[in-house]
Amino acid sequence: MGIIEKIKEIEAEMARTQKNKATEYHLGQLKAKIAKLRTQLLEPPKGSSGAGEGFEVTKFGHGRVALIGFPSVGKSTLLTMLTGTHSEAASYEFTTLTCIPGIIHYNDTKIQLLDLPGIIEGASEGKGRGRQVIAVSKSSDLVLMVLDASKSEGHRQILTKELEAVGLRLNKRPPQIYFKKKKTGGISFNSTLPLTRVDEKLCYQILHEYKIHNAEVLFREDATVDDLIDVIEGNRKYIRCIYVYNKIDVIGIDDVDRLVRQPNSIVISCNLKLNLDRLLARMWDEMGLVRVYTKPQGQQPDFGDPVVLSSDRGGCTVEDFCNHIHRSLVKDVKYVLVWGTSARHYPQHCGLGHLLQDEDVVQIVKKKEKEDGGRGRFKSHSNAPSRISDREKKAPLKT
């Protein structure tokens, strides 16, 4: 029996099992088994040499956004309108067969937009090159899930389920669970608050399913069984997602109002070029890019080419800003002067741990090289050796 058949068999058993207090331990074990099998499904087959066929493209710019959706929902048209890069669009499905990159120039930054082939139900199992599409989306900073507003709402649930099956968690934060394997000592289970969905016995059973018998587990929130399995697996990617409903020009105003009120959703029309500017602004807010302008000492700030930081790519502190310019700059920094929304007064003397915000101006003051003991007649000591016997003897005077 293959891995996919095993997963389907376990899912069928979970569907048959009633959910109550008596069966929660059994369901927890079944969820752990499915997570292990799906991890094996993503691993390359044994005996294969080299990387598999995919369409990973080189990272470019200050951020990466992936377009994911069913075939013929308007992904290629959206890429052409936002970036100017031509991506073939037609009235039949699977027009795009590979990854087509484009660049969005917005607020003095460059954002890479990837047009990926449409995925179908069962993509997490490899149908329709679904694994390659999802692998590219894992390396993105933001996912735009393009949906057809004229079709059923079930497409959103199907795509979310396919992405979660391969370890992508949309619009979620990592669970506050501390987990560490140990060599000896058994399993240590603690929590900082009362737990209502997981108890010690269930945690032990899930860990034994992974053949982990020595570990330390600390719950800092009332997490679920799925959260615990995600922490044990350790290969989950937590990524922000915007649900983009295209083709709103073919539905009524009541349906548009209902869609736009859903969380993390925005409505557009590529045909009539409606709401594209709002989509760009929403992408900018979700990515959290921070532009920092440099100011040389005694000169005006350089507002032409900002240094772009983000919490996903390194961080937004002064130390990250210095490392972005040059790795050796941090040890030479005495202090920095900051103008902008992150400063309490202008200018503010800050250290390396100061958190920068968008459109701040930073001037770096470097340490001065000290000369030992002053110079000239103010020298405090001679450069000659301390012992008289080590000093160089002068030549005798000629008589």
Coordinates of N, CA, C and O in Angstrom, one line a residue, residues 60 107 126 308 322 324 334:
F60 N 14.8 38.1 -6.4 CA 15.2 39.5 -6.9 C 14.3 40.5 -6.1 O 13.1 40.2 -5.9
N107 N 6.7 52.4 -4.3 CA 7.3 53.1 -3.1 C 8.8 53.0 -3.0 O 9.4 52.6 -2.0
G126 N 0.6 15.6 -5.7 CA 1.4 15.7 -6.9 C 0.6 15.8 -8.2 O 1.2 15.8 -9.3
V308 N 16.1 48.9 2.2 CA 14.8 48.3 2.5 C 15.0 47.1 3.4 O 15.8 46.2 3.1
C322 N 22.9 48.2 9.7 CA 24.4 48.3 9.5 C 24.9 47.0 8.7 O 25.7 47.1 7.9
H324 N 23.2 45.3 6.7 CA 22.8 45.4 5.3 C 23.8 46.2 4.4 O 23.9 45.9 3.2
K334 N 29.8 53.9 16.9 CA 29.7 54.5 18.2 C 28.3 54.7 18.6 O 27.9 54.3 19.7

